Amino acid sequence: VRRIKEEAGTNPMVVATGGLARLISAESEEIELVDDDLTLEGLRIIFERNQGEEK
């Protein structure tokens, strides 16, 4: 992650997701946020948007 930030020349927020996210984030200085539900939240948003398209 550090190398990607250096190559890109930016400082994006790094979010860890998934089953091992908390374990890995405890060992990483680059991870700023752990979001256990990020993927599910994204799927919910997609589902809700698609509901409006059905007729």
PDB file of C-alpha atoms in Angstrom:
ATOM      1  CA  VAL A   1       0.000   0.000   0.000  1.00  0.00           C
ATOM      2  CA  ARG A   2       2.814   2.372   0.859  1.00  0.00           C
ATOM      3  CA  ARG A   3       4.482   1.802  -2.525  1.00  0.00           C
ATOM      4  CA  ILE A   4       1.231   2.372  -4.393  1.00  0.00           C
ATOM      5  CA  LYS A   5       0.742   5.662  -2.544  1.00  0.00           C
ATOM      6  CA  GLU A   6       4.288   6.714  -3.399  1.00  0.00           C
ATOM      7  CA  GLU A   7       3.925   5.774  -7.066  1.00  0.00           C
ATOM      8  CA  ALA A   8       0.558   7.514  -7.381  1.00  0.00           C
ATOM      9  CA  GLY A   9       1.744  10.595  -5.539  1.00  0.00           C
ATOM     10  CA  THR A  10      -1.469  10.735  -3.536  1.00  0.00           C
ATOM     11  CA  ASN A  11      -2.573   9.915  -0.023  1.00  0.00           C
ATOM     12  CA  PRO A  12      -5.900   8.068  -0.334  1.00  0.00           C
ATOM     13  CA  MET A  13      -7.805   6.732   2.647  1.00  0.00           C
ATOM     14  CA  VAL A  14      -7.117   3.013   3.018  1.00  0.00           C
ATOM     15  CA  VAL A  15     -10.087   0.923   4.140  1.00  0.00           C
ATOM     16  CA  ALA A  16      -9.720  -2.726   5.128  1.00  0.00           C
ATOM     17  CA  THR A  17     -12.632  -5.111   4.615  1.00  0.00           C
ATOM     18  CA  GLY A  18     -13.159  -8.828   4.961  1.00  0.00           C
ATOM     19  CA  GLY A  19     -12.666 -11.523   7.533  1.00  0.00           C
ATOM     20  CA  LEU A  20      -9.045 -10.766   8.400  1.00  0.00           C
ATOM     21  CA  ALA A  21      -9.300  -6.984   8.138  1.00  0.00           C
ATOM     22  CA  ARG A  22      -9.080  -6.301  11.862  1.00  0.00           C
ATOM     23  CA  LEU A  23      -6.119  -8.616  12.292  1.00  0.00           C
ATOM     24  CA  ILE A  24      -4.235  -7.101   9.375  1.00  0.00           C
ATOM     25  CA  SER A  25      -5.108  -3.514  10.284  1.00  0.00           C
ATOM     26  CA  ALA A  26      -3.596  -4.005  13.720  1.00  0.00           C
ATOM     27  CA  GLU A  27      -0.254  -4.695  12.023  1.00  0.00           C
ATOM     28  CA  SER A  28      -0.458  -1.992   9.350  1.00  0.00           C
ATOM     29  CA  GLU A  29       0.303   1.701   9.640  1.00  0.00           C
ATOM     30  CA  GLU A  30      -1.351   2.360   6.277  1.00  0.00           C
ATOM     31  CA  ILE A  31      -4.891   1.182   7.091  1.00  0.00           C
ATOM     32  CA  GLU A  32      -7.008   4.034   8.410  1.00  0.00           C
ATOM     33  CA  LEU A  33     -10.410   2.381   8.702  1.00  0.00           C
ATOM     34  CA  VAL A  34     -11.896  -1.090   9.065  1.00  0.00           C
ATOM     35  CA  ASP A  35     -15.396  -1.480   7.647  1.00  0.00           C
ATOM     36  CA  ASP A  36     -16.859  -4.926   8.231  1.00  0.00           C
ATOM     37  CA  ASP A  37     -19.969  -4.194   6.186  1.00  0.00           C
ATOM     38  CA  LEU A  38     -18.591  -2.287   3.185  1.00  0.00           C
ATOM     39  CA  THR A  39     -19.277  -5.029   0.634  1.00  0.00           C
ATOM     40  CA  LEU A  40     -22.759  -5.745   1.978  1.00  0.00           C
ATOM     41  CA  GLU A  41     -23.563  -2.041   2.028  1.00  0.00           C
ATOM     42  CA  GLY A  42     -22.484  -1.746  -1.607  1.00  0.00           C
ATOM     43  CA  LEU A  43     -24.628  -4.717  -2.585  1.00  0.00           C
ATOM     44  CA  ARG A  44     -27.601  -3.146  -0.785  1.00  0.00           C
ATOM     45  CA  ILE A  45     -27.149   0.089  -2.722  1.00  0.00           C
ATOM     46  CA  ILE A  46     -26.966  -1.795  -6.032  1.00  0.00           C
ATOM     47  CA  PHE A  47     -30.076  -3.796  -5.110  1.00  0.00           C
ATOM     48  CA  GLU A  48     -32.031  -0.670  -4.207  1.00  0.00           C
ATOM     49  CA  ARG A  49     -31.028   1.085  -7.431  1.00  0.00           C
ATOM     50  CA  ASN A  50     -32.053  -1.934  -9.487  1.00  0.00           C
ATOM     51  CA  GLN A  51     -35.458  -2.064  -7.788  1.00  0.00           C
ATOM     52  CA  GLY A  52     -36.333   1.261  -9.371  1.00  0.00           C
ATOM     53  CA  GLU A  53     -35.498  -0.079 -12.843  1.00  0.00           C
ATOM     54  CA  GLU A  54     -37.855  -3.087 -12.708  1.00  0.00           C
ATOM     55  CA  LYS A  55     -41.281  -2.590 -14.254  1.00  0.00           C
TER      56      LYS A  55
END
